[in-house]
Coordinates of C-alpha atoms in Angstrom, one line a residue:
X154 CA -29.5 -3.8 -25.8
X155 CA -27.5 -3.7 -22.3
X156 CA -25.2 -6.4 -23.4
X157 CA -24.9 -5.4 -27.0
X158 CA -23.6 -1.9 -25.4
X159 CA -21.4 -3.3 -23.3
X160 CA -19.9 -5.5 -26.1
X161 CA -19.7 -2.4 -28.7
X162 CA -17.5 -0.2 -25.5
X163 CA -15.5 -3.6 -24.7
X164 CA -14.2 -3.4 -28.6
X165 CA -13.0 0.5 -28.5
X166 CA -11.3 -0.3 -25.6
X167 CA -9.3 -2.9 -27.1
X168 CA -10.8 -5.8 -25.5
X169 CA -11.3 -8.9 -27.6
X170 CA -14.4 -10.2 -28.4
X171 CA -15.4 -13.7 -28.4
X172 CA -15.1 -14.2 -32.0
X173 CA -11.6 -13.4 -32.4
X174 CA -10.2 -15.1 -29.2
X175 CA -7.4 -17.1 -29.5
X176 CA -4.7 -19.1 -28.4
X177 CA -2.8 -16.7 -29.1
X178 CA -4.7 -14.2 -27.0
X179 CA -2.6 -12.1 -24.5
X180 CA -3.3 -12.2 -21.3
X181 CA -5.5 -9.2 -20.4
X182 CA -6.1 -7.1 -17.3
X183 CA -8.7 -4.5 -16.4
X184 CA -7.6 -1.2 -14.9
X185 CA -9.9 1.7 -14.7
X186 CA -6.7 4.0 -16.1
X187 CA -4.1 4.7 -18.1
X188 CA -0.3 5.1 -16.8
X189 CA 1.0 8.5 -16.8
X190 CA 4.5 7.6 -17.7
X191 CA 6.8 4.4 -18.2
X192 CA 9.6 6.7 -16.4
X193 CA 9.5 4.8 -13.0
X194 CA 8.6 6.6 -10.1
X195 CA 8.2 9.8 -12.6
X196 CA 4.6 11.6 -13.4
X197 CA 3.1 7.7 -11.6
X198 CA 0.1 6.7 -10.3
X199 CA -0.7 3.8 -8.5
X200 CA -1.2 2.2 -12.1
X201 CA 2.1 3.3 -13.7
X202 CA 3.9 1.2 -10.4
X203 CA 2.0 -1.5 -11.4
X204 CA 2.9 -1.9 -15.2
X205 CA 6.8 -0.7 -14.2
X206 CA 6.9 -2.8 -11.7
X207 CA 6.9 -5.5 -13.7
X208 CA 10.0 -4.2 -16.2
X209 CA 12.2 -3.3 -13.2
X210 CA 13.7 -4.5 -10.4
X211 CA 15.9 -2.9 -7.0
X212 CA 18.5 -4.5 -5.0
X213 CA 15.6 -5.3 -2.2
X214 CA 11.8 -5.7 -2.4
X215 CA 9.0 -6.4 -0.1
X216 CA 8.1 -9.6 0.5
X217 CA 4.6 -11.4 0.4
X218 CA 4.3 -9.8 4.3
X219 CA 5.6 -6.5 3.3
X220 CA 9.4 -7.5 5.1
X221 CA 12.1 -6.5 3.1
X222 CA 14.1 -9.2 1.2
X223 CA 17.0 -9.2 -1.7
X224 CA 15.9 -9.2 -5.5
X225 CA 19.0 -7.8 -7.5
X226 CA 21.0 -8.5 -4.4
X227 CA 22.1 -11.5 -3.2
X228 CA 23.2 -10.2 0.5
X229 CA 23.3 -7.2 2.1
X230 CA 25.2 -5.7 5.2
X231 CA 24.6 -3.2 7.5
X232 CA 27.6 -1.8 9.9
X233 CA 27.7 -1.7 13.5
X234 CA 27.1 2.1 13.3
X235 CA 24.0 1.6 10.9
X236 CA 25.3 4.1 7.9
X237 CA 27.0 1.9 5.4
X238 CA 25.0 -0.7 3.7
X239 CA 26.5 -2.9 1.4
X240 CA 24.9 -4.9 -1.4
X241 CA 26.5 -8.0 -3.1
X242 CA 25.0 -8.4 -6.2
X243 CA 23.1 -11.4 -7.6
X244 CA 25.7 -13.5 -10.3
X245 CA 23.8 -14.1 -13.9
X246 CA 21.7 -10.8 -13.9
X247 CA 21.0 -9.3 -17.5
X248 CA 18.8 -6.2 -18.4
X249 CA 16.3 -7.0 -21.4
X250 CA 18.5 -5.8 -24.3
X251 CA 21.1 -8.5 -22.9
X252 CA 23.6 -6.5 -21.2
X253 CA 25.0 -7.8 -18.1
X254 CA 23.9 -6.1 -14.6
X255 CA 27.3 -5.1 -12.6
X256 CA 27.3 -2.6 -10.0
X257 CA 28.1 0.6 -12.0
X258 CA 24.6 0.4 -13.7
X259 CA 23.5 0.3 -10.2
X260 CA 25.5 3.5 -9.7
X261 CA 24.3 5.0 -12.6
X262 CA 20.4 4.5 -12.3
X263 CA 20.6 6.1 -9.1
X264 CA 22.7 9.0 -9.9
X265 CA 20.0 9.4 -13.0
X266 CA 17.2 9.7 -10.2
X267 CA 18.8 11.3 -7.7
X268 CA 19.1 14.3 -10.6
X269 CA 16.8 16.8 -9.5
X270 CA 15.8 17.4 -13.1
X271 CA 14.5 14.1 -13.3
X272 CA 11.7 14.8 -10.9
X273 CA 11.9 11.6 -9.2
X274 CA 9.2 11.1 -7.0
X275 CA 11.2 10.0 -3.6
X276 CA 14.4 12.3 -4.1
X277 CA 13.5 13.8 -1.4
X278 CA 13.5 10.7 0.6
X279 CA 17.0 10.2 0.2
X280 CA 18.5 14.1 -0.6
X281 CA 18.0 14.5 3.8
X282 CA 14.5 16.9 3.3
X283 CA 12.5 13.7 4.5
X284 CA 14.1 10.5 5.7
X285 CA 17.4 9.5 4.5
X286 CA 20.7 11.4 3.5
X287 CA 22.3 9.2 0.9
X288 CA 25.7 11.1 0.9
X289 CA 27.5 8.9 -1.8
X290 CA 26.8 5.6 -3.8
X291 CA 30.2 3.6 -4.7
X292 CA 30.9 0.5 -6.7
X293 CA 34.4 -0.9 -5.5
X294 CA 33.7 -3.6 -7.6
X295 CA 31.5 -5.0 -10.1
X296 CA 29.7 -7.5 -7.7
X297 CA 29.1 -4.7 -4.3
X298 CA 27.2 -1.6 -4.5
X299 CA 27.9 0.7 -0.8
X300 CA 25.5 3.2 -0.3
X301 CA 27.0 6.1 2.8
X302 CA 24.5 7.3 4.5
X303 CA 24.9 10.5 7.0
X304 CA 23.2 9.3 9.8
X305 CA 21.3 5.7 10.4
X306 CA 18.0 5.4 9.4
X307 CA 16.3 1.9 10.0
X308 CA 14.1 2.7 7.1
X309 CA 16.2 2.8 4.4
X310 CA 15.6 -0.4 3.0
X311 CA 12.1 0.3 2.8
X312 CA 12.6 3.4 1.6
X313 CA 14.3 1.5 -1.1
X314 CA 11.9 -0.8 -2.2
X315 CA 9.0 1.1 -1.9
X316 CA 6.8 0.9 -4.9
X317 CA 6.0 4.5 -5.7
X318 CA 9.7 4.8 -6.1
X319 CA 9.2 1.8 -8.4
X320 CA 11.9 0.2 -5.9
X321 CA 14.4 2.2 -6.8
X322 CA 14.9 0.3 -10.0
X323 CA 17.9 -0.3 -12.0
X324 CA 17.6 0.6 -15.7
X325 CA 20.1 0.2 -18.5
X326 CA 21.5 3.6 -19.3
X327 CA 19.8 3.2 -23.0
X328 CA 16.6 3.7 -21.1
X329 CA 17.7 7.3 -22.0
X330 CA 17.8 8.9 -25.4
X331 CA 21.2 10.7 -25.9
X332 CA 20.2 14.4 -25.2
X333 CA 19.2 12.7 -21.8
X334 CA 15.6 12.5 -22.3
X335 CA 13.5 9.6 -21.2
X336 CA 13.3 6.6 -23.9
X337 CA 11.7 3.4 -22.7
X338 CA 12.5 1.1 -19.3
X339 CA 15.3 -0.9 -19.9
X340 CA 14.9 -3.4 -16.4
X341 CA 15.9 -6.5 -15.4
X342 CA 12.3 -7.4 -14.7
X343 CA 10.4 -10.8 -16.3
X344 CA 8.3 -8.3 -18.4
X345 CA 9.7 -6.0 -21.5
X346 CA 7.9 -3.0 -23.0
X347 CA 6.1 -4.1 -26.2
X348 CA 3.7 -1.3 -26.7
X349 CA 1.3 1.4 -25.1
X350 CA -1.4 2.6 -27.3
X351 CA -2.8 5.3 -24.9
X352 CA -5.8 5.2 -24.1
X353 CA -6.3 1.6 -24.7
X354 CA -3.9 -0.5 -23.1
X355 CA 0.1 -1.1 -22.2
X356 CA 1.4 -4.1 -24.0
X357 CA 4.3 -5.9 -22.1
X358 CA 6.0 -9.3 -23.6
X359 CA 8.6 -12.2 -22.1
X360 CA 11.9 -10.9 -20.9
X361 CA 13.9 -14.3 -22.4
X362 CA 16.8 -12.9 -20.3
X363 CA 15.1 -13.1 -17.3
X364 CA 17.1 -14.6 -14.7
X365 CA 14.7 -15.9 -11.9
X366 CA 15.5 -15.8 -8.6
X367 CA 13.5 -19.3 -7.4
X368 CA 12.0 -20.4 -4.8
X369 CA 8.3 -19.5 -4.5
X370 CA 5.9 -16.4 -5.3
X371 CA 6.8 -13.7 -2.7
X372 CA 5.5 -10.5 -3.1
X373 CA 7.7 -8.4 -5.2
X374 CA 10.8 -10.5 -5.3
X375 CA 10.8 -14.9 -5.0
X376 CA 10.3 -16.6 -8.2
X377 CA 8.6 -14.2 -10.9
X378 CA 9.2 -16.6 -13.9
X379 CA 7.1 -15.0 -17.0
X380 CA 4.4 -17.7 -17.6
X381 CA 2.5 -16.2 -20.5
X382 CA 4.1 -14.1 -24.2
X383 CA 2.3 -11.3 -23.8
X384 CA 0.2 -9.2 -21.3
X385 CA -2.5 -6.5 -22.0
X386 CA -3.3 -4.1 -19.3
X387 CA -7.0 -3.1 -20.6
X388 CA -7.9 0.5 -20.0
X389 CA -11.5 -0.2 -19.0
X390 CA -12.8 2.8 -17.1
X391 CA -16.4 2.0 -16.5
X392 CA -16.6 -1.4 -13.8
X393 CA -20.2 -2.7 -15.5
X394 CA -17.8 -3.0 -18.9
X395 CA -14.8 -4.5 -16.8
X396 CA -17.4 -7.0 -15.5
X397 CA -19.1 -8.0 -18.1
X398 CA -16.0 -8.5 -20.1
X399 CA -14.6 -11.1 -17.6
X400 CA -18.1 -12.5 -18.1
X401 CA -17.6 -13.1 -21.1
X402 CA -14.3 -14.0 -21.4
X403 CA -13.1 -11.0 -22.5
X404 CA -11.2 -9.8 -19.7
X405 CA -9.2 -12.5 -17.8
X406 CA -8.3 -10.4 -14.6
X407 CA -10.0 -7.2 -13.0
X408 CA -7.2 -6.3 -10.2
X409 CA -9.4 -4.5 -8.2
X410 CA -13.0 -5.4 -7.6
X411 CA -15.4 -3.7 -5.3
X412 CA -16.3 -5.4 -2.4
X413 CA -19.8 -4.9 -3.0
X414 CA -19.4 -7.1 -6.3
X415 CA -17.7 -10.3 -4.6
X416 CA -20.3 -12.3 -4.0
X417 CA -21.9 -11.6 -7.5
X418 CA -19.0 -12.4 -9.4
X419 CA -18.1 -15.4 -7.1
X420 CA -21.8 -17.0 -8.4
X421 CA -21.1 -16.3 -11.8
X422 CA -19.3 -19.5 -13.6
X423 CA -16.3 -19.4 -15.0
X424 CA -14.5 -16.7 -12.3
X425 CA -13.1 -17.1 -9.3
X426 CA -12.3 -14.4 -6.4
X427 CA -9.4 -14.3 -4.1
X428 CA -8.6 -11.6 -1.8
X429 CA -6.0 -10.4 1.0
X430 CA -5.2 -7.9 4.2
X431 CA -3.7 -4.8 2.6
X432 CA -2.0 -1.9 4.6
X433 CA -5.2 0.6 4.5
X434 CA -6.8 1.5 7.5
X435 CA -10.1 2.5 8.6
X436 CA -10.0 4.1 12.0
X437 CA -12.5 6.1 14.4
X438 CA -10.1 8.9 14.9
X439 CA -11.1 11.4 18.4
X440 CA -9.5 14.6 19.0
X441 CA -7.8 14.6 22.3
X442 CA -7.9 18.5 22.8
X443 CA -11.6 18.3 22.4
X444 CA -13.0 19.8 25.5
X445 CA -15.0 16.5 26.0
X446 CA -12.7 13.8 24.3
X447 CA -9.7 15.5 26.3
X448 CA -11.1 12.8 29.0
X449 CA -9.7 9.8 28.3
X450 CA -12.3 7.6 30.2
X451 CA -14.9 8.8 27.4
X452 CA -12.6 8.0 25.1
X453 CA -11.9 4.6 26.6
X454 CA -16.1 3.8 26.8
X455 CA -16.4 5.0 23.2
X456 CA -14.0 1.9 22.6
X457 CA -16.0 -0.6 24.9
X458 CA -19.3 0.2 23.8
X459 CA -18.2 -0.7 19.9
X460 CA -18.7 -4.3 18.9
X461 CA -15.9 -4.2 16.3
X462 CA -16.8 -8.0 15.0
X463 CA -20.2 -7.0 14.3
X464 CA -19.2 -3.6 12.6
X465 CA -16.9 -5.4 10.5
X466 CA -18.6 -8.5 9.6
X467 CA -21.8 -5.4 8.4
X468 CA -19.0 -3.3 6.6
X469 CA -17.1 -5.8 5.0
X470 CA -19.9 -8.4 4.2
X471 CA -18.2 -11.3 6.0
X472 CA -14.4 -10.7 3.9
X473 CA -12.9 -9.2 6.5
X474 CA -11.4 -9.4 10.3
X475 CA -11.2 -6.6 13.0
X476 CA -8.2 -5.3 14.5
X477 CA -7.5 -2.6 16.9
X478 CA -3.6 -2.4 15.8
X479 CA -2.0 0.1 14.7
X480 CA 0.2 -2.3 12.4
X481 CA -1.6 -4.3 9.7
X482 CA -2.8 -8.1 10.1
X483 CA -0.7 -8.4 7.3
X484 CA 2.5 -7.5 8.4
X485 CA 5.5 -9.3 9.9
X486 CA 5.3 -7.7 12.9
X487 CA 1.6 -8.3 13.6
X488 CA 2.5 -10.7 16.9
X489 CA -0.2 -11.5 19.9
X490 CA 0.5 -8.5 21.8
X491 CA -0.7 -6.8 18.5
X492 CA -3.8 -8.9 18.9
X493 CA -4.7 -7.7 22.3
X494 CA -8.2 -5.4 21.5
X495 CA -10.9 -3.4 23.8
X496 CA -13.4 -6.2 24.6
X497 CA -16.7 -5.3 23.9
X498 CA -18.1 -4.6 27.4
X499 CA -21.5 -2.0 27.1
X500 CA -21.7 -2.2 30.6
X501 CA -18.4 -1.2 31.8
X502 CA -18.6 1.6 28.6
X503 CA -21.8 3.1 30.5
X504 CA -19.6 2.8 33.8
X505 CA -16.7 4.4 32.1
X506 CA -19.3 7.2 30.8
X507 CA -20.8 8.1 34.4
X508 CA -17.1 7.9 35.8
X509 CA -16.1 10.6 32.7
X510 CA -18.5 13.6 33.8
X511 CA -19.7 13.2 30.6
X512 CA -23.4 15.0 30.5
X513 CA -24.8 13.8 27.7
X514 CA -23.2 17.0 25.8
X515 CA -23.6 15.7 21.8
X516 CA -20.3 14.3 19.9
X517 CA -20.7 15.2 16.4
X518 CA -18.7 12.0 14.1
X519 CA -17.8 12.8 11.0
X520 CA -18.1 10.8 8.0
X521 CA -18.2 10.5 3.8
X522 CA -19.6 8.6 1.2
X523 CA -17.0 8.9 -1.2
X524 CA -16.0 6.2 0.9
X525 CA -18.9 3.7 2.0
X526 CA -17.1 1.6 4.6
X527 CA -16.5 4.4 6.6
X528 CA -19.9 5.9 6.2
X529 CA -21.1 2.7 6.6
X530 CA -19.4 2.4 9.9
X531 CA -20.4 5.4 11.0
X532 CA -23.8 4.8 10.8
X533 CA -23.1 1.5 13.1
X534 CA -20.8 3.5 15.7
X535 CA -23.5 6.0 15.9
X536 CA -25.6 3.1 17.2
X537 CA -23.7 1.5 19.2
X538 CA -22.8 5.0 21.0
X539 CA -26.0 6.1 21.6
X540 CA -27.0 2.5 23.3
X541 CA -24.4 3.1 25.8
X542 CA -26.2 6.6 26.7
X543 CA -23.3 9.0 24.5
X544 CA -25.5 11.5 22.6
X545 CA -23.5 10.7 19.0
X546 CA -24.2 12.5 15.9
X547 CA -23.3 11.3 12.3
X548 CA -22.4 14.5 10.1
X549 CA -22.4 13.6 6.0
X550 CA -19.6 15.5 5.0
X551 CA -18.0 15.6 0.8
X552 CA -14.6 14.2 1.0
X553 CA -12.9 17.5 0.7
X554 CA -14.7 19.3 3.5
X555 CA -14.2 16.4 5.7
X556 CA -10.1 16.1 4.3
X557 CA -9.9 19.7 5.7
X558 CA -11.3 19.4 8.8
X559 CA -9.0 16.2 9.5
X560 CA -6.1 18.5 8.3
X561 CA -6.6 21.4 10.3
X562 CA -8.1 19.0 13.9
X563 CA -11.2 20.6 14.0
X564 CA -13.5 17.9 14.4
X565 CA -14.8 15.9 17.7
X566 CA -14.8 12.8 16.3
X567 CA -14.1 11.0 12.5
X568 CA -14.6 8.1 10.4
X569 CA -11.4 8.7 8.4
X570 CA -9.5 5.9 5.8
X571 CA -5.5 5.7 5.9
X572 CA -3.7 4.6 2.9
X573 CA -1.1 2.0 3.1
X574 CA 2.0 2.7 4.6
X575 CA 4.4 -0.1 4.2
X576 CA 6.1 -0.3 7.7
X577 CA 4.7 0.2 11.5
X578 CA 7.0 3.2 11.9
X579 CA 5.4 4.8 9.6
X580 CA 2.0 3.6 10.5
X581 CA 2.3 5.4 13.7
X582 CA 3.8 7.9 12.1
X583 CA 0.9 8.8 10.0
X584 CA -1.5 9.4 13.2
X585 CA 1.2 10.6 16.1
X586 CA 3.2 13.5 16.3
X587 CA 3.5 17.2 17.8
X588 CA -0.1 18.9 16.9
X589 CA 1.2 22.2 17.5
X590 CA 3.0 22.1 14.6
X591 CA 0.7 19.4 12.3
X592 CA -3.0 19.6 13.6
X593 CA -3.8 16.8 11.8
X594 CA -2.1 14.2 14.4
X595 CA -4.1 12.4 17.0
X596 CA -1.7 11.2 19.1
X597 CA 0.8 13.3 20.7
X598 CA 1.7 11.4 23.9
X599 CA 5.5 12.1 24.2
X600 CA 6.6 8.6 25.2
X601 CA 4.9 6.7 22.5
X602 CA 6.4 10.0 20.0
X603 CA 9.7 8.6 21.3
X604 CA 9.2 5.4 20.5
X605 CA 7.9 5.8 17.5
X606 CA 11.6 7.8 16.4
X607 CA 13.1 4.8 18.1
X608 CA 11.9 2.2 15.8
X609 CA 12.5 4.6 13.0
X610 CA 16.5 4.6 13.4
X611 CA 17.2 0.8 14.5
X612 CA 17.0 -2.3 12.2
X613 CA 17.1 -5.0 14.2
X614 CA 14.4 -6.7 13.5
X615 CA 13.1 -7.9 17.2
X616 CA 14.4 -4.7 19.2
X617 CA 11.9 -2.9 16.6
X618 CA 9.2 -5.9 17.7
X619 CA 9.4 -5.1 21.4
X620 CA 9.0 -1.6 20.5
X621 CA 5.9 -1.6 18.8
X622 CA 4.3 -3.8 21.4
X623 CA 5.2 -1.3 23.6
X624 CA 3.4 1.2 21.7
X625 CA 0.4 -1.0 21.3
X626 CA 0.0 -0.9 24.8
X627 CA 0.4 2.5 25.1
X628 CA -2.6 2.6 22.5
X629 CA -5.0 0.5 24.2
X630 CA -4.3 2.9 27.6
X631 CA -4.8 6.2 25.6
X632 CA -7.4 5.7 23.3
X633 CA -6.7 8.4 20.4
X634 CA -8.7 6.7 18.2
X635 CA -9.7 2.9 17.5
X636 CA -8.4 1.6 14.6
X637 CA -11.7 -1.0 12.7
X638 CA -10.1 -2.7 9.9
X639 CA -7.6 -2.9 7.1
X640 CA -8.8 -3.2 3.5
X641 CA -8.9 -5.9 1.0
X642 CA -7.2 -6.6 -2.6
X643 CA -10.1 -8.4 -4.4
X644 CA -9.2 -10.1 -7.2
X645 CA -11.6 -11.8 -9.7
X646 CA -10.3 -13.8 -12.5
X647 CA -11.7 -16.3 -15.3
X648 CA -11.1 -19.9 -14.0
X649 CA -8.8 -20.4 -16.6
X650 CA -6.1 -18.3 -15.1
X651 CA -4.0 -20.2 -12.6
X652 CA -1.3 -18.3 -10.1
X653 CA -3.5 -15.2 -9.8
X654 CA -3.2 -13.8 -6.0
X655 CA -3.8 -10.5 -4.2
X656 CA -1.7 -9.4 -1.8
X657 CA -0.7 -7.1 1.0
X658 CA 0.6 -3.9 -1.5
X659 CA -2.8 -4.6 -3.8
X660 CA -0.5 -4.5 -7.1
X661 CA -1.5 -7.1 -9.6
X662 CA 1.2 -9.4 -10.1
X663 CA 1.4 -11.1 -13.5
X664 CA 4.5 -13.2 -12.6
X665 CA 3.8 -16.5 -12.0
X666 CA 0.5 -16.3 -13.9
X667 CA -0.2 -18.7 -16.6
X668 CA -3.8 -19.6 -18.6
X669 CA -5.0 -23.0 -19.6

């Protein structure tokens, strides 16, 4: 009855059933949702990036390691006083109705965003409210696109490419219907619009004007040759349909399985799981103007007295590492000094506890289950706190009770889960600052504050690398919180898919994806 349930929902969601598969079968991924829009970075989700992301294309993209690279540009150049950059275009480059890409559609896409009425979703990131001031965009010639900008910013290229911006793609101006309302993407990407039934999935087809880049699959720019006709994404909102559909064979990918699954799915035959680092973080955050925290020796034998292997090998059920970093094991800047970590050291954590003052007053930890890795944790740290003699308590709180206490700092000490942020700058960013004015900041030491500006404005790539070691020392000396782990993109596919990876921004890529 189970299975014949399943097989009845798997059909009004669209998904084919064995009977009717084919070669001519497109190839079909589960998401639990439909887009919102195909208007990039307009009304998005994380789901509408994906599907666009695959019809459009920037001048620069992140790369398998989340460092920024060309894709519509060949080059770029920065000047000496880091406000000009300058973008050569790539030669060859045509949008899918066959119209050549030159530097005025570049121009023209991102006045079209830049138009408040569009509602772009990072206009703000470049209008001088947050981030950059793009004062002008000028196309001396067909080939070079020069963006002015007021003052430097050393995260302008990421700003750029960032996917809920849909990297600031470049869309053929008949992407808009004449009285200026939205139409359909019109990209330079490897995919093409075909069709979205809502509510059952977003059909995209070969762009045969694609113009590949070469060399080898790297993140959202390398080679991204279109290796199948067609692909579905599947609107399957219930997981025990998505799973039983890749079972089956009805479902080739599910983009985002649950860690709790893996090993399930990795016994069942015919699928295969592969998964990556993303730029989530879990972290064990402490409030510093906690009458007790305030000290940082309790602070720094709360660190010792956590066995961060153990916790994670117990959280993540073996599929993930530790790390006490502030930037992701992912990332390009992820070095050795980023790999330096409290040891786990009980005794010298009940040394640093005497050596506090500390009284055995109780530390309330908060925590959710909307997430379970960082109850989960909690549970753990809760242990391992109260074996080291600090009386810890673990306080079950609904994600939007806890999300308010984080918000306003009152709370002793949290359990709380970042999402990605695609640069250490801004990883830092997200937990430091002045909590006078945003109590929801854990770190407010004033040199590592200037630091962290610091690496905001440069670009060069290794004066940013000694800055954030710095920092990472800094860290380990303060204590604000202890970072446990990054998350994981957990991919599980049938074994007759071949190029399938996850990857550091956890968006499915269907480039480069073929099916025997």
């Amino acid at each position: 009855m189970l299975a014949a349930t399943a097989l009845a929902i798997a059909a009004t969601a669209g998904l084919a059933t064995p009977a009717h598969a084919a070669d001519g079968t497109p190839l079909r991924v589960a998401m639990t949702a439909d887009i919102r829009s195909t208007e990039p970075g307009v009304n998005r989700d994380a789901n509408s990036d994906m599907v666009v992301m695959h019809i459009v294309e920037g001048l620069v993209a992140f790369g398998e390691h989340a460092e920024i690279k060309p894709l519509l540009a060949k080059s770029y150049a920065i000047s000496d006083d880091g406000k000009t950059y300058t973008f050569t275009l790539r030669d060859g480059v045509t949008f899918q109705n066959g119209a050549p890409l030159a530097a005025q559609d570049v121009v023209w896409s991102w006045n079209y965003f830049m138009n408040p009425k569009t509602a772009w979703r990072c206009h703000g990131d470049f209008d001088g409210s947050g981030g950059a001031k793009v004062t002008s965009v000028d196309a001396p010639d067909p080939h070079t696109v020069v963006y002015h900008l007021e003052k430097p910013y050393g995260l302008f290229l990421g700003s750029l490419a960032r996917p809920d911006c849909a990297g600031s793609g470049v869309v053929h101006r008949d992407s808009v219907n004449p009285d200026g309302t939205w139409n359909k993407p019109i990209g330079t990407g490897p995919f093409m619009l075909n069709e979205w039934k809502r509510g059952q999935y977003i059909s995209l087809v070969k762009n045969p004007h694609y113009a590949n880049q070469g060399g080898k699959l790297d993140g959202f720019t390398g080679s991204k040759r279109p290796l199948v006709d067609e692909v579905r994404f599947m609107i399957v909102p219930d997981d025990a349909t998505a799973k039983a559909g890749l079972q089956r064979g009805d479902v080739d990918i599910i983009q985002d399985l649950s860690y709790s699954d893996v090993k399930t799915m990795q016994a069942v035959k015919g699928v295969k799981v592969a998964t990556s680092p993303v730029m989530s973080l879990t972290a064990l955050l402490m409030q510093t103007r906690d009458p007790l925290l305030s000290n940082v020796k309790l602070r720094q034998a709360i660190v010792h007295a956590i066995d961060a292997g153990q916790l994670v090998a117990a959280v993540g059920d073996g599929l993930m590492q530790p790390s006490t970093s502030m930037v992701p094991l992912i990332s390009s800047y992820y070095d050795k000094t980023q790999q330096e970590a409290w040891k786990y050291d009980p005794a010298l954590a009940q040394k640093l506890v005497r050596e506090s003052g500390y009284k055995g007053q109780e530390l309330v930890m908060m925590a959710t289950k909307r997430y379970p890795e960082t109850y989960s944790s909690g549970v753990i740290i809760q242990a391992m706190l109260q074996a080291v003699g600090i009386n810890a308590r673990l306080e079950v709180q609904e994600w939007a009770s806890q999300l308010d206490r984080y918000n306003s700092g009152k709370y002793q000490m949290m359990v709380f889960p970042y999402s990605a942020r695609l640069d250490p700058s801004l990883n830092y960013e997200m937990m430091a600052g002045n909590k006078d004015k945003q109590p929801r900041k854990v770190w407010d030491d004033p040199k590592a504050l200037a630091l962290i500006d610091s690496s905001s404005q440069i670009t060069d790539t290794a004066q940013r690398q000694a800055q954030f070691d710095e920092l990472h020392k800094l860290f380990l000396a303060d204590a604000p919180m202890m970072p446990l782990f990054n998350g994981l993109d957990v991919g599980a596919f049938r074994d007759t898919v071949q190029g399938y990876t996850p990857w550091a921004l956890k968006r499915a890529r269907v480039w480069e994806v073929s099916r025997n």
